Amino acid sequence: MKVVKLEDIIGTDQEVDDGNWVSRRLILKQDNMGYSVHDTIIRAGTETHIWYKNHLETVYCIEGEGEVETLSDNKIHPISADTVYALDKHDDHMLRATKDMRMICVFNPPLSGREVHDENGVYPVDDE
């Protein structure tokens, strides 16, 4: 069994700050669960282009407000506390926060820990 406390992740190499967001990576590929779990803060007033070509992601918003715009149809989905969205088709999207949003994110395949989005909003595949 593995027990992880958020306070033990903050300030370590499992906390990744990309400017628009800070992600605390709680469960990673090396934990051999088949997915990864992240506690992520999306900063108010930011807009982030994301396209997980290599991953599926489910996101549970537990605090804050914003929106996700799917770029294939320009549909805007309001996001607030107690809302879940699943990027089940590798959706190319824009994530915007009007208030700081705290999100619990689950990735399949799992992330290894230090990933940041490339110029297309993509996380690379970890083939190891």
mmCIF file of N, CA, C and O in Angstrom, residues 47-57 67-77 85-96 117-123:
data_model
loop_
_atom_site.group_PDB
_atom_site.id
_atom_site.type_symbol
_atom_site.label_atom_id
_atom_site.label_comp_id
_atom_site.label_asym_id
_atom_site.label_seq_id
_atom_site.Cartn_x
_atom_site.Cartn_y
_atom_site.Cartn_z
ATOM 1 N N GLU A 47 -4.910 31.120 -19.682
ATOM 2 C CA GLU A 47 -5.457 30.327 -20.772
ATOM 3 C C GLU A 47 -4.350 29.389 -21.230
ATOM 4 O O GLU A 47 -3.243 29.836 -21.529
ATOM 5 N N THR A 48 -4.651 28.091 -21.271
ATOM 6 C CA THR A 48 -3.638 27.100 -21.628
ATOM 7 C C THR A 48 -4.167 26.209 -22.738
ATOM 8 O O THR A 48 -5.239 25.624 -22.611
ATOM 9 N N HIS A 49 -3.389 26.118 -23.817
ATOM 10 C CA HIS A 49 -3.720 25.199 -24.910
ATOM 11 C C HIS A 49 -3.192 23.824 -24.532
ATOM 12 O O HIS A 49 -2.005 23.663 -24.213
ATOM 13 N N ILE A 50 -4.070 22.822 -24.562
ATOM 14 C CA ILE A 50 -3.706 21.458 -24.192
ATOM 15 C C ILE A 50 -4.268 20.495 -25.232
ATOM 16 O O ILE A 50 -5.430 20.604 -25.641
ATOM 17 N N TRP A 51 -3.432 19.548 -25.625
ATOM 18 C CA TRP A 51 -3.863 18.518 -26.558
ATOM 19 C C TRP A 51 -3.140 17.233 -26.191
ATOM 20 O O TRP A 51 -1.985 17.032 -26.563
ATOM 21 N N TYR A 52 -3.791 16.387 -25.441
ATOM 22 C CA TYR A 52 -3.169 15.143 -25.004
ATOM 23 C C TYR A 52 -3.321 14.081 -26.084
ATOM 24 O O TYR A 52 -4.165 13.206 -26.000
ATOM 25 N N LYS A 53 -2.492 14.183 -27.120
ATOM 26 C CA LYS A 53 -2.501 13.216 -28.213
ATOM 27 C C LYS A 53 -2.122 11.823 -27.724
ATOM 28 O O LYS A 53 -2.515 10.829 -28.317
ATOM 29 N N ASN A 54 -1.341 11.768 -26.651
ATOM 30 C CA ASN A 54 -0.786 10.502 -26.166
ATOM 31 C C ASN A 54 -1.414 10.000 -24.869
ATOM 32 O O ASN A 54 -1.020 8.950 -24.372
ATOM 33 N N HIS A 55 -2.356 10.753 -24.314
ATOM 34 C CA HIS A 55 -2.929 10.413 -23.012
ATOM 35 C C HIS A 55 -4.435 10.663 -23.005
ATOM 36 O O HIS A 55 -4.932 11.524 -23.725
ATOM 37 N N LEU A 56 -5.124 9.929 -22.172
ATOM 38 C CA LEU A 56 -6.507 10.242 -21.808
ATOM 39 C C LEU A 56 -6.456 10.858 -20.420
ATOM 40 O O LEU A 56 -5.616 10.474 -19.592
ATOM 41 N N GLU A 57 -7.349 11.819 -20.165
ATOM 42 C CA GLU A 57 -7.346 12.491 -18.863
ATOM 43 C C GLU A 57 -8.775 12.672 -18.378
ATOM 44 O O GLU A 57 -9.658 13.046 -19.152
ATOM 45 N N GLU A 67 -13.411 27.418 -17.622
ATOM 46 C CA GLU A 67 -14.079 26.768 -18.736
ATOM 47 C C GLU A 67 -13.069 25.981 -19.553
ATOM 48 O O GLU A 67 -11.873 26.260 -19.534
ATOM 49 N N VAL A 68 -13.622 24.983 -20.269
ATOM 50 C CA VAL A 68 -12.866 24.224 -21.250
ATOM 51 C C VAL A 68 -13.551 24.449 -22.588
ATOM 52 O O VAL A 68 -14.769 24.295 -22.700
ATOM 53 N N GLU A 69 -12.755 24.823 -23.589
ATOM 54 C CA GLU A 69 -13.281 24.966 -24.944
ATOM 55 C C GLU A 69 -12.681 23.856 -25.799
ATOM 56 O O GLU A 69 -11.456 23.781 -25.954
ATOM 57 N N THR A 70 -13.524 22.986 -26.342
ATOM 58 C CA THR A 70 -13.056 21.960 -27.262
ATOM 59 C C THR A 70 -12.890 22.601 -28.637
ATOM 60 O O THR A 70 -13.814 23.225 -29.163
ATOM 61 N N LEU A 71 -11.692 22.476 -29.187
ATOM 62 C CA LEU A 71 -11.362 23.211 -30.400
ATOM 63 C C LEU A 71 -11.933 22.576 -31.664
ATOM 64 O O LEU A 71 -12.070 23.258 -32.680
ATOM 65 N N SER A 72 -12.327 21.319 -31.604
ATOM 66 C CA SER A 72 -12.928 20.677 -32.782
ATOM 67 C C SER A 72 -14.290 21.267 -33.127
ATOM 68 O O SER A 72 -14.676 21.302 -34.292
ATOM 69 N N ASP A 73 -15.010 21.750 -32.094
ATOM 70 C CA ASP A 73 -16.349 22.305 -32.327
ATOM 71 C C ASP A 73 -16.559 23.670 -31.668
ATOM 72 O O ASP A 73 -17.646 24.221 -31.710
ATOM 73 N N ASN A 74 -15.508 24.212 -31.054
ATOM 74 C CA ASN A 74 -15.556 25.505 -30.358
ATOM 75 C C ASN A 74 -16.649 25.568 -29.303
ATOM 76 O O ASN A 74 -17.174 26.641 -28.984
ATOM 77 N N LYS A 75 -16.979 24.419 -28.721
ATOM 78 C CA LYS A 75 -17.980 24.369 -27.661
ATOM 79 C C LYS A 75 -17.306 24.710 -26.335
ATOM 80 O O LYS A 75 -16.234 24.192 -26.027
ATOM 81 N N ILE A 76 -17.964 25.570 -25.563
ATOM 82 C CA ILE A 76 -17.439 25.977 -24.261
ATOM 83 C C ILE A 76 -18.198 25.246 -23.166
ATOM 84 O O ILE A 76 -19.438 25.238 -23.153
ATOM 85 N N HIS A 77 -17.438 24.632 -22.273
ATOM 86 C CA HIS A 77 -17.986 23.858 -21.161
ATOM 87 C C HIS A 77 -17.612 24.566 -19.862
ATOM 88 O O HIS A 77 -16.427 24.584 -19.498
ATOM 89 N N TYR A 85 -14.781 16.443 -15.947
ATOM 90 C CA TYR A 85 -14.764 16.325 -17.403
ATOM 91 C C TYR A 85 -13.710 15.311 -17.805
ATOM 92 O O TYR A 85 -12.693 15.159 -17.137
ATOM 93 N N ALA A 86 -14.007 14.591 -18.874
ATOM 94 C CA ALA A 86 -13.109 13.550 -19.368
ATOM 95 C C ALA A 86 -12.733 13.859 -20.811
ATOM 96 O O ALA A 86 -13.614 14.039 -21.654
ATOM 97 N N LEU A 87 -11.451 13.928 -21.062
ATOM 98 C CA LEU A 87 -10.933 14.141 -22.409
ATOM 99 C C LEU A 87 -10.742 12.760 -23.034
ATOM 100 O O LEU A 87 -9.638 12.246 -23.147
ATOM 101 N N ASP A 88 -11.867 12.164 -23.427
ATOM 102 C CA ASP A 88 -11.903 10.765 -23.837
ATOM 103 C C ASP A 88 -11.603 10.537 -25.310
ATOM 104 O O ASP A 88 -11.555 9.400 -25.769
ATOM 105 N N LYS A 89 -11.388 11.619 -26.055
ATOM 106 C CA LYS A 89 -11.086 11.507 -27.479
ATOM 107 C C LYS A 89 -9.811 12.284 -27.811
ATOM 108 O O LYS A 89 -9.683 12.798 -28.920
ATOM 109 N N HIS A 90 -8.902 12.378 -26.827
ATOM 110 C CA HIS A 90 -7.652 13.131 -27.019
ATOM 111 C C HIS A 90 -7.979 14.562 -27.465
ATOM 112 O O HIS A 90 -7.310 15.129 -28.329
ATOM 113 N N ASP A 91 -9.014 15.134 -26.853
ATOM 114 C CA ASP A 91 -9.553 16.425 -27.272
ATOM 115 C C ASP A 91 -8.522 17.551 -27.211
ATOM 116 O O ASP A 91 -7.925 17.812 -26.161
ATOM 117 N N ASP A 92 -8.363 18.253 -28.326
ATOM 118 C CA ASP A 92 -7.577 19.477 -28.403
ATOM 119 C C ASP A 92 -8.446 20.563 -27.771
ATOM 120 O O ASP A 92 -9.590 20.767 -28.184
ATOM 121 N N HIS A 93 -7.925 21.258 -26.740
ATOM 122 C CA HIS A 93 -8.785 22.181 -26.007
ATOM 123 C C HIS A 93 -8.015 23.341 -25.398
ATOM 124 O O HIS A 93 -6.784 23.312 -25.306
ATOM 125 N N MET A 94 -8.770 24.353 -25.009
ATOM 126 C CA MET A 94 -8.260 25.491 -24.260
ATOM 127 C C MET A 94 -8.854 25.407 -22.862
ATOM 128 O O MET A 94 -10.061 25.181 -22.714
ATOM 129 N N LEU A 95 -7.999 25.594 -21.864
ATOM 130 C CA LEU A 95 -8.441 25.610 -20.472
ATOM 131 C C LEU A 95 -8.240 27.020 -19.943
ATOM 132 O O LEU A 95 -7.133 27.566 -20.016
ATOM 133 N N ARG A 96 -9.321 27.609 -19.454
ATOM 134 C CA ARG A 96 -9.273 28.983 -18.942
ATOM 135 C C ARG A 96 -9.794 29.012 -17.513
ATOM 136 O O ARG A 96 -10.834 28.405 -17.227
ATOM 137 N N HIS A 117 3.852 20.700 -21.041
ATOM 138 C CA HIS A 117 3.288 20.726 -22.398
ATOM 139 C C HIS A 117 4.317 21.256 -23.385
ATOM 140 O O HIS A 117 5.017 22.222 -23.092
ATOM 141 N N ASP A 118 4.360 20.651 -24.583
ATOM 142 C CA ASP A 118 5.222 21.182 -25.636
ATOM 143 C C ASP A 118 4.492 22.321 -26.348
ATOM 144 O O ASP A 118 3.412 22.758 -25.906
ATOM 145 N N GLU A 119 5.041 22.795 -27.455
ATOM 146 C CA GLU A 119 4.462 23.938 -28.169
ATOM 147 C C GLU A 119 3.071 23.664 -28.718
ATOM 148 O O GLU A 119 2.330 24.591 -29.033
ATOM 149 N N ASN A 120 2.679 22.384 -28.809
ATOM 150 C CA ASN A 120 1.341 22.021 -29.282
ATOM 151 C C ASN A 120 0.399 21.642 -28.140
ATOM 152 O O ASN A 120 -0.717 21.171 -28.388
ATOM 153 N N GLY A 121 0.849 21.795 -26.884
ATOM 154 C CA GLY A 121 0.030 21.457 -25.744
ATOM 155 C C GLY A 121 0.071 19.981 -25.390
ATOM 156 O O GLY A 121 -0.784 19.484 -24.649
ATOM 157 N N VAL A 122 1.057 19.255 -25.910
ATOM 158 C CA VAL A 122 1.137 17.801 -25.774
ATOM 159 C C VAL A 122 2.163 17.405 -24.710
ATOM 160 O O VAL A 122 3.220 18.017 -24.595
ATOM 161 N N TYR A 123 1.840 16.367 -23.939
ATOM 162 C CA TYR A 123 2.832 15.691 -23.101
ATOM 163 C C TYR A 123 3.450 14.574 -23.927
ATOM 164 O O TYR A 123 2.740 13.846 -24.622
#
